[in-house]
mmCIF file of C-alpha atoms in Angstrom:
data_model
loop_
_atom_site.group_PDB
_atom_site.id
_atom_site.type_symbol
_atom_site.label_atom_id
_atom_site.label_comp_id
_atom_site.label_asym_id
_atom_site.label_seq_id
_atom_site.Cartn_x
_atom_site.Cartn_y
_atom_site.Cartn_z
ATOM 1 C CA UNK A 1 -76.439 -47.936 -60.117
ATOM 2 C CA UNK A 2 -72.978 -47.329 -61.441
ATOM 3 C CA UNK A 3 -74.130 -46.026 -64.617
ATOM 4 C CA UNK A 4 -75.784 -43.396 -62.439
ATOM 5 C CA UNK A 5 -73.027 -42.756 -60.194
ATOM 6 C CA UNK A 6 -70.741 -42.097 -63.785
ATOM 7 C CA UNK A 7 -73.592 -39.643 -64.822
ATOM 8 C CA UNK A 8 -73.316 -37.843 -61.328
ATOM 9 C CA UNK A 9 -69.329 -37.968 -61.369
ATOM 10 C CA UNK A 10 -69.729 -36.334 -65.011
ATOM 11 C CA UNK A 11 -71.913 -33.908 -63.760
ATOM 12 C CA UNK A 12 -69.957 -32.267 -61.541
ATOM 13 C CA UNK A 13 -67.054 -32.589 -63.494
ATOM 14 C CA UNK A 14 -68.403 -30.736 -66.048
ATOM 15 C CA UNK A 15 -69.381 -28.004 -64.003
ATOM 16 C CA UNK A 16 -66.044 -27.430 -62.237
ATOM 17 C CA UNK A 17 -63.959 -27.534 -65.424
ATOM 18 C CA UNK A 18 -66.708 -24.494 -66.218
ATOM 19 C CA UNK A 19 -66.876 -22.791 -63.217
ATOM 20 C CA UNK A 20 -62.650 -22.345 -63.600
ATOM 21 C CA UNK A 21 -62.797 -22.190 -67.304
ATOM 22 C CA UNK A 22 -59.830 -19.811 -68.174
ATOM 23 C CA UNK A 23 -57.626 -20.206 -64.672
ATOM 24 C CA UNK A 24 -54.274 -21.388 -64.807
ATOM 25 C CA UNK A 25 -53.520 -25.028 -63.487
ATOM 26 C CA UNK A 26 -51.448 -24.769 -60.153
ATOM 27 C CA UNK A 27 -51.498 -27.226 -57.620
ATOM 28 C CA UNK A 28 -53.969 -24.937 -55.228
ATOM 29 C CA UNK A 29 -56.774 -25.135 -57.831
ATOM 30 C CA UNK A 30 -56.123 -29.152 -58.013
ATOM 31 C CA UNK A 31 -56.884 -28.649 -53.973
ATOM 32 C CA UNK A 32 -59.703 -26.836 -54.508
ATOM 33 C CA UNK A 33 -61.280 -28.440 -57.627
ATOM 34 C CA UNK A 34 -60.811 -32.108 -55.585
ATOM 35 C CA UNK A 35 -62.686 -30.298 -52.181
ATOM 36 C CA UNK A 36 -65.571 -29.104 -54.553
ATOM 37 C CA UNK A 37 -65.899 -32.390 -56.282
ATOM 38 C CA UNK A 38 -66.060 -34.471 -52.665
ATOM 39 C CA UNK A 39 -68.535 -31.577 -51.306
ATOM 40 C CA UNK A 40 -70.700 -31.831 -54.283
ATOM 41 C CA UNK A 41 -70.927 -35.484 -54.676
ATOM 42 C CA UNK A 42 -72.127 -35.544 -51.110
ATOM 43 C CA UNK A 43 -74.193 -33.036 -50.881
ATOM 44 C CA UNK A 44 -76.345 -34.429 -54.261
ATOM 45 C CA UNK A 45 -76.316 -38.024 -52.883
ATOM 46 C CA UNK A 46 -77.663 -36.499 -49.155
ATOM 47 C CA UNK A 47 -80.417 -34.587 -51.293
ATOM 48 C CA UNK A 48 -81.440 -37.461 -53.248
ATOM 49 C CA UNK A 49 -81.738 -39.982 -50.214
ATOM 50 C CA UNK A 50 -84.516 -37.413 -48.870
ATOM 51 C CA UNK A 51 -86.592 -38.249 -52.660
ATOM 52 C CA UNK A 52 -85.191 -35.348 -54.819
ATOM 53 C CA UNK A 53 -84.879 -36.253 -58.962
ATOM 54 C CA UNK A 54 -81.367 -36.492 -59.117
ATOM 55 C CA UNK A 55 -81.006 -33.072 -61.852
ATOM 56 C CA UNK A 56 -82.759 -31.111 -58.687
ATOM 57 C CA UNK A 57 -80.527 -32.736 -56.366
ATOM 58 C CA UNK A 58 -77.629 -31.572 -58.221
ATOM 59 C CA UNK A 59 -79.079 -28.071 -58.882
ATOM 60 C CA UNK A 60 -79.526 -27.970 -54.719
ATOM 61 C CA UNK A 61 -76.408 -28.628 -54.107
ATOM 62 C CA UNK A 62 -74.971 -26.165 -55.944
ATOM 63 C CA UNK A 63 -76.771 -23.410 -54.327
ATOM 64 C CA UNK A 64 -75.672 -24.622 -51.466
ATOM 65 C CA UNK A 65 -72.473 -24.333 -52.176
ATOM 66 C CA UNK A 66 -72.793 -20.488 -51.660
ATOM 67 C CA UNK A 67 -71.112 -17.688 -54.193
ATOM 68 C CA UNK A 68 -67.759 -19.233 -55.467
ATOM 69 C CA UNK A 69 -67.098 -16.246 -57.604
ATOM 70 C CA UNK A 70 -64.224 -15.043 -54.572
ATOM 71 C CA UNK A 71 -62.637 -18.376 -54.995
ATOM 72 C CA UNK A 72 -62.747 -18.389 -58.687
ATOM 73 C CA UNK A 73 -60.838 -14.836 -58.463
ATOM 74 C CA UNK A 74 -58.252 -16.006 -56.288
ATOM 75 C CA UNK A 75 -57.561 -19.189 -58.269
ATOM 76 C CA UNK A 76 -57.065 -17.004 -61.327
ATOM 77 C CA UNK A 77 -54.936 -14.491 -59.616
ATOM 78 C CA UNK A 78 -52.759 -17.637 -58.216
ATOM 79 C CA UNK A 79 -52.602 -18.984 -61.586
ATOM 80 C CA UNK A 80 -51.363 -15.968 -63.122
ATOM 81 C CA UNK A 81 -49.028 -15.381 -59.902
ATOM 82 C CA UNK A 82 -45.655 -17.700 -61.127
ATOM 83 C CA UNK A 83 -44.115 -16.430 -58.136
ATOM 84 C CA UNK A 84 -46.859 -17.498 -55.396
ATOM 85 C CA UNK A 85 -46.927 -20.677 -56.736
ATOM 86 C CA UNK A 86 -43.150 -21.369 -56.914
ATOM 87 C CA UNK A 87 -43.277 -20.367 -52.626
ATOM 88 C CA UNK A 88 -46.159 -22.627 -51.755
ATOM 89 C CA UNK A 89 -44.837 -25.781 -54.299
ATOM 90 C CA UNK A 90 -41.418 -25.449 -52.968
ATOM 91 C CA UNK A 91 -43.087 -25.387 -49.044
ATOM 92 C CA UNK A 92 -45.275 -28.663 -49.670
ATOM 93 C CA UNK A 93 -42.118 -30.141 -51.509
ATOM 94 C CA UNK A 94 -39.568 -29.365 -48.596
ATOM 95 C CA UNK A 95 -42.224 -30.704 -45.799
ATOM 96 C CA UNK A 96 -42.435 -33.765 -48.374
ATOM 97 C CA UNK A 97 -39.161 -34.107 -48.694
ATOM 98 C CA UNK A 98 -38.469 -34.446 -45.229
ATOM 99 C CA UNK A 99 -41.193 -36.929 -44.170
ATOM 100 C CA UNK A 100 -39.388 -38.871 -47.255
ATOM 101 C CA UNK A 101 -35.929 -38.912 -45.396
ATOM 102 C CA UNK A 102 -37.589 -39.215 -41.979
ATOM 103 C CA UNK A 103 -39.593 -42.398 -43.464
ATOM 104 C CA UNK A 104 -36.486 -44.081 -45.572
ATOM 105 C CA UNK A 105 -33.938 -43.410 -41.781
ATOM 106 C CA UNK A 106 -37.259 -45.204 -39.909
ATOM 107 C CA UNK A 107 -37.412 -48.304 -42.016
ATOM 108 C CA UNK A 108 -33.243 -48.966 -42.003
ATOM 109 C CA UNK A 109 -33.561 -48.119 -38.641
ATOM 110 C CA UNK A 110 -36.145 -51.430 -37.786
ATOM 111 C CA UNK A 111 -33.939 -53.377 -40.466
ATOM 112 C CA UNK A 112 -30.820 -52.686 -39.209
ATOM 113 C CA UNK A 113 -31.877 -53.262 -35.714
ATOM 114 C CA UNK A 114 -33.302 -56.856 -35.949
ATOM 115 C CA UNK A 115 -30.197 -57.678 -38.008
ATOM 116 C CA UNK A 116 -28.246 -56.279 -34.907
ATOM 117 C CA UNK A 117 -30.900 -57.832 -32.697
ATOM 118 C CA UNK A 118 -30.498 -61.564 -34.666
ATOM 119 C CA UNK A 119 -27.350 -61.328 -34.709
ATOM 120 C CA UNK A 120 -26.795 -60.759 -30.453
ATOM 121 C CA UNK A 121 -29.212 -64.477 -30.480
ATOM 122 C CA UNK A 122 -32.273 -63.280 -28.388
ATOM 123 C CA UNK A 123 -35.465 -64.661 -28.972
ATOM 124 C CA UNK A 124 -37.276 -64.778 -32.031
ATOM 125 C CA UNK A 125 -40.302 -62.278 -30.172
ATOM 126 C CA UNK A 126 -37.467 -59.638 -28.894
ATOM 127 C CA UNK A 127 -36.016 -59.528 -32.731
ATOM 128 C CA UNK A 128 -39.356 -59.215 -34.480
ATOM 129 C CA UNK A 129 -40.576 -56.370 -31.765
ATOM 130 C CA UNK A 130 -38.660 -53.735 -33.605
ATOM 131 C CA UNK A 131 -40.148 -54.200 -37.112
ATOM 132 C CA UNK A 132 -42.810 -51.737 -35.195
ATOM 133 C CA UNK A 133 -40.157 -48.849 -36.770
ATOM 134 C CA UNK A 134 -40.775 -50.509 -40.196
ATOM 135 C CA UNK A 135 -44.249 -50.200 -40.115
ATOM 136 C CA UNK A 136 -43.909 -46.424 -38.752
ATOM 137 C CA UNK A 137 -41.982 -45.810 -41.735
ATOM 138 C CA UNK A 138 -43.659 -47.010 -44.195
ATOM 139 C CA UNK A 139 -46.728 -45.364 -43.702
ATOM 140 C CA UNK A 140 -44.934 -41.886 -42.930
ATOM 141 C CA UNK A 141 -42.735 -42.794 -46.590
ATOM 142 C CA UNK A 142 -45.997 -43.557 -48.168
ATOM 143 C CA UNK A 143 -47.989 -40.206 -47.354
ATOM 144 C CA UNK A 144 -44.789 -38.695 -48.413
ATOM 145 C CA UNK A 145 -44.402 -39.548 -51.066
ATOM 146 C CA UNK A 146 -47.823 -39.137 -52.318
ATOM 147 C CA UNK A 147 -48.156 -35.508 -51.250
ATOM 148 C CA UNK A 148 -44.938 -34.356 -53.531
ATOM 149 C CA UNK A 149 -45.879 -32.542 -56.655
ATOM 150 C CA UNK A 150 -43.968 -33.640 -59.505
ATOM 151 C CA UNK A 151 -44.111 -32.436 -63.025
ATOM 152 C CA UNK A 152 -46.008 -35.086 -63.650
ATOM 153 C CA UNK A 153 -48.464 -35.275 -61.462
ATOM 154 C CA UNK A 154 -50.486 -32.826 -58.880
ATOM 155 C CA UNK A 155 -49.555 -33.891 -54.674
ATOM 156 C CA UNK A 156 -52.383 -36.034 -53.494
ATOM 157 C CA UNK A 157 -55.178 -34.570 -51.264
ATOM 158 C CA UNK A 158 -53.850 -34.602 -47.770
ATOM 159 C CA UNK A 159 -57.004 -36.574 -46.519
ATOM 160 C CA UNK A 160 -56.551 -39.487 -49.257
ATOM 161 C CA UNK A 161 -53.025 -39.308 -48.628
ATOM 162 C CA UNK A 162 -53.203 -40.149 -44.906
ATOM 163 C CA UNK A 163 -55.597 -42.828 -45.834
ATOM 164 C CA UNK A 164 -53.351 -44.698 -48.023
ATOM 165 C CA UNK A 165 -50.671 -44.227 -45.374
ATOM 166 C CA UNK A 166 -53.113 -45.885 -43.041
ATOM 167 C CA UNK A 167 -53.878 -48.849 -45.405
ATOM 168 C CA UNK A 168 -50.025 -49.434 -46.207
ATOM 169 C CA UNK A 169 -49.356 -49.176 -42.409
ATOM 170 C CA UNK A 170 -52.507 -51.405 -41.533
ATOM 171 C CA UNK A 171 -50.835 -54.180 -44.045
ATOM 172 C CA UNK A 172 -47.145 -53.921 -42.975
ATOM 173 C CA UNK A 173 -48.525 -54.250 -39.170
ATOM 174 C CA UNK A 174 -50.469 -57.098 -40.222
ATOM 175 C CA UNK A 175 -47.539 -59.397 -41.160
ATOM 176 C CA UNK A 176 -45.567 -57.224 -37.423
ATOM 177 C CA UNK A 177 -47.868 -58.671 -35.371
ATOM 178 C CA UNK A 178 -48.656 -62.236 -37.442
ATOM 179 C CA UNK A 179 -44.724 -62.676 -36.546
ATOM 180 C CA UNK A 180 -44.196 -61.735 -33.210
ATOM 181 C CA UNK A 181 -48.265 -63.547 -32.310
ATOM 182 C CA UNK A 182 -46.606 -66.383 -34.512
ATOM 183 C CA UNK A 183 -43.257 -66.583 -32.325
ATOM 184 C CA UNK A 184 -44.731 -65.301 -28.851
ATOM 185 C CA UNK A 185 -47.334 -68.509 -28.790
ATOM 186 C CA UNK A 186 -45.505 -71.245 -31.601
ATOM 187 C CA UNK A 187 -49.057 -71.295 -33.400
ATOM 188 C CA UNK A 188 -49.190 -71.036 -37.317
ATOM 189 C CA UNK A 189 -53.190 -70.035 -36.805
ATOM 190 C CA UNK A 190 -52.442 -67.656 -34.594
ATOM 191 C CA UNK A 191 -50.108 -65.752 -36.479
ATOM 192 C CA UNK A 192 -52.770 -66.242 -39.664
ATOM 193 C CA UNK A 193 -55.672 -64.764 -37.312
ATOM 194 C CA UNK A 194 -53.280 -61.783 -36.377
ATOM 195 C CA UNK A 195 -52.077 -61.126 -39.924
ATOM 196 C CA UNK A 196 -55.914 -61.406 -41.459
ATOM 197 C CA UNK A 197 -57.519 -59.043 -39.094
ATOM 198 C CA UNK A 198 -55.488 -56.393 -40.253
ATOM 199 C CA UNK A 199 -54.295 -57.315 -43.265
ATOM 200 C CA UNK A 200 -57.917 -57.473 -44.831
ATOM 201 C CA UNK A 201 -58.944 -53.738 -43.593
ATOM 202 C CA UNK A 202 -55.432 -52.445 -44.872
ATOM 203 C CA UNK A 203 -56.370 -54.054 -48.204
ATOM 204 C CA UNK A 204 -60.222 -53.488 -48.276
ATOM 205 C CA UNK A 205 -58.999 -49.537 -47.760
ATOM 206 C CA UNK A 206 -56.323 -49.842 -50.100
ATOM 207 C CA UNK A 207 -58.189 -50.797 -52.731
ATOM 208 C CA UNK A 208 -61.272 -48.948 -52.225
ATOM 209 C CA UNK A 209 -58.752 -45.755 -52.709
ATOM 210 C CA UNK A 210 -57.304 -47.191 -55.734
ATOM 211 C CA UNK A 211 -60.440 -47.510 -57.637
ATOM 212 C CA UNK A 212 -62.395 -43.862 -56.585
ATOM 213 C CA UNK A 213 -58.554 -41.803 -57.256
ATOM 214 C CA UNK A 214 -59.128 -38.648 -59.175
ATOM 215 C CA UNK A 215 -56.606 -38.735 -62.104
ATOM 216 C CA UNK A 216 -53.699 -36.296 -60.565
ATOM 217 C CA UNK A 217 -51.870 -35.964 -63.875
ATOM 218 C CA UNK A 218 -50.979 -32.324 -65.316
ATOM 219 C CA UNK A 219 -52.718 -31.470 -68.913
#
């Protein structure tokens, strides 16, 4: 089964990298190339659950992909176009950039407060109430930080991006609400039940995003 699913994942690869043979690498075509890959993989799998061969499958989906020859032109004009490029990077970096700030002024705002909180001696529920802002910002510094282009790498899809924000935010408010369940009622299990509910989806998405990543890195 996964031998198949590598031949499939091959497949398509292969006939991206031709369909854009000879346009320039910018971070649009990344976009693009990533939207293709997802539509194609679906569309083959939907064709072969109905009893298509798998090469027919793949051939169907194509076609129904439509004429791609208008996107191919664009791609090459955008890779040729320094300047286009240069507006939209330094747009998706700026919007980046500030959910970066926004997310870093979130999470030393939760720290600072329970420290201010501890500090004043109220109850152990009151002080670990406003970790909430902690797990705000980390999932706000997470999709960030993952949809920044760097010269390294290409900015993450937008949709796989807010997933990983989701899993990261679904872990931090695991251990939020195994404290303040774990304070509010003096139970250890309680707190345990409250952490693992959401502590295993956060993880379970988490790594399921790890292991089906496109490789982002410039050539």
């Amino acid at each position: 089964m996964r031998q198949t699913e590598h031949e499939l994942e091959h497949k398509i690869s292969a006939y991206i990298d031709a369909l854009f043979a000879g346009v320039g690498a910018s971070q649009q075509l990344f976009d693009l190339k990533e939207e293709i890959t997802t539509n194609l993989n679906e569309k083959t799998l939907d064709y072969k659950n109905r009893g298509i061969s798998e090469d027919q499958a793949f051939k169907e989906a194509i076609v129904s992909l439509g004429d791609l020859s208008g996107l191919v032109a664009e791609m090459r004009q955008i890779g040729q176009d320094k300047a286009k490029q240069a507006v939209y990077s330094t747009m998706t970096a700026r919007i980046s950039l500030a959910g970066t700030i926004a997310g870093s002024l979130i999470i030393l705002f939760g720290f600072f407060n329970v420290a201010m909180l501890y500090f004043m001696k109220l109850d152990a529920v009151s002080i670990s109430g406003s970790g909430i802002f902690i797990v705000a910002g980390g999932a706000l510094l997470t999709y960030s930080l993952l949809t920044r282009e760097t010269r390294q790498k290409y900015a993450m899809n937008k949709i796989r991006a807010g997933l990983y924000a989701l899993s990261v935010g679904l872990l931090l408010f695991g251990m939020f609400s195994a404290a303040v369940a774990g304070f509010a009622t003096g139970e250890v299990f309680i707190a345990i039940a409250s952490l693992m509910m959401f502590f295993l989806v956060g993880f379970g998405v988490f790594l399921f995003l790890i292991l089906t990543g496109p490789d982002r890195r410039k050539r």
